[in-house]
Amino acid sequence: MNNVSNRTANLCDGEPPFAIDNIRNQDVFGIILYSVLTFMATISMLVFLEECVYIYKKVPANKKSAIIWVNGAAPVISTMSCIGMWIPRAVMITDLTSGTYFAIVVFKFLIMMLEEIGGDEAFLKRYSKHKLKISTGPCCCCCLCLPHVAITRRTVFLLKLGSFQFALLKLIFTLLSIFLWTNGNYNPQDMRITGAAIWINPFVGILTVTALWPVTITFMHLRITLRTLKIVPKYAMYQLVLILSQLQTAIINILAMNRVIACSPPFSSPARGYMLSQQLLILEMFIITLVTRLLYRRQYDPLPEEEPGDNENTKLTTLAVSA
């Protein structure tokens, strides 16, 4: 009896299986599931590539880069999740790659909103007499006493810097994590105080929240002006990718590390949690890719000039500040 228990414990505490072992252990249902999810990931990437061709041909040069980066969030995460599903031991690398790409997307979404207005100069010319409301999520949604901030070149620079630091530092921490992992010092499942993950992950979380703040500030200010460009559903899709790829994955992994998700040899509890997370992401990112295509495949005409009193959001902000 003890030998059986020990054997089961060893199977539930081991490393994820190799790719060939993972394939050999699949039954008919598993083969069908893997095939369908792989098909979804492939379609997501093909839709993205077709969208890139459309954007390259139809979109003004100043908007191409930002829109392509933002469009690529769901397909790239779907593709990385598919690789992690087929090669379980590569999940840490695929997760870090997806996280790094999305960090760039956060910055590019801010740039995309500014370019939809016409760029930094057009933004400053259009809103130089208005003020930004900075008491927004995710940092300061409860701090209603915070003053409104004048829109200047320095303000625009700080907004960009706040998002760019995440893209840069996330890349640095990803490379650091890989270097430490190759040396045996980094393990995402090791939450001991002496482990590297317990120090790196919270710091990356703080960087994430800090980077999302400038994007939210800009969106809240421009959501009325850009409503004809469907900026609200675009922002909703961007937020949904964030929640599913970061928060959902973190919750599943925490449950798996605490054995709430049972092991299923050859997968330990953490490995099975990672596997479930990858499979869910493929399905979710496939749906988001199709929705995103509908939102971004349009005629990119210049934004009409703002008429006095058109922008209710900025008008209310101006009145609140003057009061």
XYZ file of C-alpha atoms in Angstrom:
323
model
C 0.000 0.000 0.000
C 2.823 2.367 0.898
C 4.616 1.536 -2.353
C 1.516 2.467 -4.376
C 1.146 5.723 -2.453
C 4.802 6.590 -2.969
C 4.587 5.812 -6.693
C 1.502 8.011 -7.044
C 3.198 10.835 -5.132
C 6.241 10.611 -7.385
C 4.051 10.802 -10.501
C 2.233 13.843 -9.111
C 5.415 15.689 -8.156
C 7.557 15.080 -11.228
C 8.517 17.276 -14.139
C 6.077 17.770 -17.044
C 6.347 14.996 -19.642
C 8.371 15.287 -22.811
C 6.458 16.112 -25.988
C 6.648 12.554 -27.364
C 5.419 11.097 -24.073
C 2.594 13.609 -24.011
C 1.492 12.530 -27.506
C 1.758 8.803 -26.755
C -0.422 9.152 -23.641
C -3.327 10.772 -25.505
C -6.507 8.803 -26.043
C -8.962 9.432 -28.899
C -10.612 12.345 -27.099
C -7.221 13.877 -26.333
C -6.101 13.619 -29.970
C -9.336 15.248 -31.171
C -9.031 18.012 -28.544
C -5.417 18.758 -29.426
C -6.243 18.747 -33.159
C -9.178 21.163 -32.766
C -7.202 23.546 -30.550
C -4.230 23.452 -32.926
C -6.598 24.248 -35.798
C -7.958 27.238 -33.834
C -4.453 28.539 -33.120
C -3.514 28.147 -36.797
C -6.629 29.998 -37.959
C -5.905 32.779 -35.444
C -2.429 33.290 -36.863
C -3.651 33.141 -40.479
C -6.351 35.729 -39.731
C -3.702 37.949 -38.143
C -1.366 37.623 -41.144
C -4.221 38.476 -43.509
C -5.033 41.465 -41.331
C -1.392 42.582 -41.451
C -1.551 42.604 -45.271
C -4.757 44.658 -45.152
C -3.296 47.131 -42.647
C -0.083 47.443 -44.658
C -2.054 48.350 -47.798
C -4.888 50.456 -46.379
C -3.668 52.156 -43.199
C -1.628 55.401 -43.036
C 2.037 54.852 -42.264
C 1.945 56.486 -38.816
C -0.686 54.002 -37.578
C 0.546 50.748 -39.122
C 2.996 49.630 -36.461
C 0.762 50.285 -33.457
C -2.323 48.658 -34.986
C -0.401 45.558 -36.090
C 1.117 45.131 -32.616
C -2.271 45.493 -30.914
C -3.930 43.125 -33.394
C -1.254 40.522 -32.753
C -1.900 40.136 -29.018
C -4.516 37.360 -29.215
C -2.919 35.394 -32.129
C 0.550 35.456 -30.544
C -0.774 34.315 -27.156
C -2.815 31.611 -28.901
C 0.235 30.387 -30.822
C 2.451 30.356 -27.735
C -0.252 28.484 -25.811
C -0.453 25.913 -28.614
C 3.308 25.356 -28.452
C 3.085 25.011 -24.667
C 0.237 22.512 -25.042
C 2.228 20.252 -27.352
C 5.560 20.729 -25.525
C 4.677 20.871 -21.793
C 8.263 21.510 -20.694
C 8.322 24.723 -22.750
C 5.369 26.309 -20.914
C 7.545 28.653 -18.860
C 9.237 29.985 -22.030
C 5.933 30.383 -23.898
C 4.330 32.183 -20.942
C 7.258 34.572 -20.646
C 7.149 35.228 -24.400
C 3.401 35.962 -24.308
C 3.835 38.235 -21.289
C 6.638 40.166 -22.967
C 4.623 40.630 -26.156
C 1.618 41.889 -24.224
C 3.826 44.344 -22.334
C 4.682 45.885 -25.712
C 0.981 45.851 -26.654
C 0.159 47.967 -23.581
C 2.525 50.667 -24.827
C 1.369 50.320 -28.445
C -2.298 50.710 -27.474
C -1.475 54.091 -25.947
C 0.428 55.078 -29.104
C -2.486 53.879 -31.255
C -4.955 56.159 -29.449
C -2.650 59.150 -29.879
C -2.099 58.358 -33.564
C -5.854 58.089 -34.139
C -6.044 61.730 -33.022
C -3.228 62.616 -35.417
C -0.108 62.218 -33.303
C 1.404 64.105 -30.379
C 1.232 67.521 -32.038
C -2.416 67.120 -33.023
C -3.251 65.862 -29.537
C -1.582 68.868 -27.914
C -3.204 71.304 -30.344
C -6.637 69.787 -29.820
C -6.556 69.432 -26.037
C -4.075 72.036 -24.802
C -6.905 73.909 -23.070
C -8.224 70.794 -21.314
C -6.984 68.860 -18.313
C -6.478 65.150 -17.670
C -8.328 63.341 -14.927
C -5.768 61.069 -13.266
C -8.017 59.571 -10.555
C -8.655 56.478 -12.676
C -7.945 52.779 -12.371
C -6.058 50.670 -11.780
C -3.920 52.832 -9.483
C -5.977 55.779 -8.281
C -9.673 55.107 -8.974
C -10.481 55.752 -5.297
C -8.369 58.926 -5.028
C -10.986 61.394 -6.215
C -9.149 64.267 -4.518
C -6.254 64.083 -6.986
C -5.943 67.301 -9.031
C -6.502 67.418 -12.766
C -3.314 67.721 -14.809
C -2.707 70.174 -17.653
C -2.010 68.608 -21.043
C 1.509 69.604 -22.057
C 4.431 67.986 -23.861
C 5.758 66.879 -20.492
C 2.432 65.215 -19.655
C 2.391 63.305 -22.944
C 6.014 62.243 -22.379
C 5.212 60.959 -18.879
C 2.190 59.030 -20.159
C 4.350 57.338 -22.767
C 7.161 56.709 -20.312
C 4.766 55.114 -17.834
C 3.769 52.478 -20.405
C 7.156 52.133 -22.097
C 8.912 51.233 -18.847
C 6.786 48.085 -18.653
C 7.664 47.009 -22.191
C 11.377 47.524 -21.512
C 11.610 46.148 -17.972
C 9.375 43.155 -18.739
C 11.808 42.163 -21.499
C 14.733 42.560 -19.101
C 13.041 40.473 -16.390
C 12.088 37.819 -18.963
C 15.707 37.473 -20.049
C 16.815 37.448 -16.403
C 14.285 34.715 -15.590
C 15.509 32.569 -18.495
C 19.155 33.049 -17.482
C 18.381 32.101 -13.875
C 16.281 29.130 -15.036
C 19.152 27.731 -17.116
C 21.313 27.961 -13.999
C 18.688 26.245 -11.828
C 17.868 29.375 -9.775
C 14.408 30.181 -11.213
C 11.305 28.035 -10.889
C 7.818 29.599 -11.279
C 6.448 27.063 -8.768
C 9.034 27.873 -6.095
C 7.378 30.418 -3.795
C 9.956 30.191 -1.013
C 11.571 33.407 0.167
C 14.909 32.159 -1.189
C 13.484 31.597 -4.687
C 13.844 34.106 -7.497
C 10.190 33.890 -8.582
C 8.843 35.308 -5.291
C 10.896 38.477 -5.909
C 10.528 38.867 -9.674
C 6.776 38.215 -10.020
C 5.501 40.857 -7.534
C 7.801 43.476 -9.046
C 6.497 42.664 -12.540
C 2.963 42.971 -11.134
C 3.716 46.488 -9.870
C 5.170 47.416 -13.266
C 2.011 46.094 -14.938
C -0.337 48.192 -12.809
C 1.858 51.258 -13.299
C 1.844 50.790 -17.091
C -1.927 50.304 -17.309
C -2.582 53.602 -15.535
C -1.439 55.961 -18.368
C -3.423 53.920 -20.903
C -6.579 54.235 -18.785
C -6.038 57.983 -18.292
C -5.694 58.518 -22.041
C -8.655 56.292 -22.863
C -10.949 58.056 -20.398
C -10.021 61.381 -21.986
C -10.421 60.265 -25.619
C -13.277 57.785 -25.445
C -15.862 60.347 -26.595
C -13.720 61.768 -29.391
C -12.821 58.308 -30.721
C -16.242 56.724 -30.283
C -16.773 56.687 -34.069
C -13.599 54.571 -34.348
C -15.065 51.976 -31.938
C -12.429 52.717 -29.325
C -14.612 51.411 -26.479
C -14.951 47.837 -27.817
C -11.271 47.934 -28.845
C -10.331 48.877 -25.293
C -12.659 46.156 -23.972
C -10.881 43.526 -26.114
C -7.494 44.794 -24.919
C -8.640 44.542 -21.297
C -10.104 41.078 -21.906
C -6.789 39.820 -23.280
C -5.097 41.217 -20.172
C -7.538 39.537 -17.772
C -7.499 36.160 -19.524
C -3.757 35.952 -20.200
C -2.591 37.306 -16.847
C -5.257 37.060 -14.147
C -6.941 33.844 -15.282
C -3.595 32.109 -15.758
C -2.394 33.238 -12.323
C -5.563 31.962 -10.611
C -5.348 28.549 -12.312
C -1.658 28.209 -11.452
C -2.269 29.111 -7.795
C -5.052 26.517 -7.576
C -2.787 23.921 -9.191
C 0.133 24.614 -6.858
C -2.217 24.153 -3.896
C -3.407 20.791 -5.323
C -6.959 22.048 -5.893
C -6.506 20.820 -9.479
C -5.763 17.125 -9.137
C -2.781 15.549 -10.836
C -3.317 13.243 -13.796
C -0.195 11.215 -14.615
C 2.008 11.935 -16.436
C 0.993 15.500 -15.450
C 1.599 16.727 -11.908
C -0.893 19.184 -10.400
C 1.101 22.304 -11.463
C 1.748 20.866 -14.940
C -1.922 20.002 -15.376
C -2.863 23.514 -14.274
C -0.533 24.958 -16.885
C -2.013 22.618 -19.496
C -5.604 23.621 -18.693
C -4.586 27.273 -18.836
C -2.992 26.858 -22.273
C -6.033 25.062 -23.666
C -8.439 27.696 -22.366
C -6.303 30.504 -23.774
C -6.275 28.978 -27.264
C -10.082 28.916 -27.354
C -10.473 32.375 -25.825
C -7.834 34.032 -28.018
C -9.385 32.450 -31.111
C -12.713 34.165 -30.350
C -10.997 37.469 -29.519
C -9.017 37.300 -32.790
C -12.232 37.075 -34.811
C -13.873 39.925 -32.881
C -10.752 42.073 -33.174
C -10.682 41.564 -36.934
C -14.176 43.030 -37.198
C -13.169 46.058 -35.119
C -9.953 46.942 -36.943
C -10.852 46.078 -40.537
C -12.321 49.418 -41.603
C -11.594 52.529 -43.626
C -9.012 54.664 -41.823
C -10.247 58.153 -42.685
C -8.851 61.223 -40.902
C -10.653 62.116 -37.694
C -12.897 65.185 -38.187
C -11.930 68.384 -36.441
C -13.509 68.869 -33.027
C -16.321 71.390 -32.920
C -16.744 73.538 -29.803
C -18.724 71.620 -27.219
C -18.493 68.292 -29.065
C -16.346 66.525 -26.549
C -18.570 66.099 -23.509
C -15.897 64.329 -21.524
C -13.299 67.082 -21.799
C -15.957 69.777 -21.407
C -17.043 68.301 -18.097
C -13.422 68.030 -17.025
C -12.832 71.691 -17.851
C -15.929 72.761 -15.930
C -14.965 70.665 -12.926
C -11.485 72.203 -12.823
C -12.777 75.749 -13.242
C -15.247 75.216 -10.392
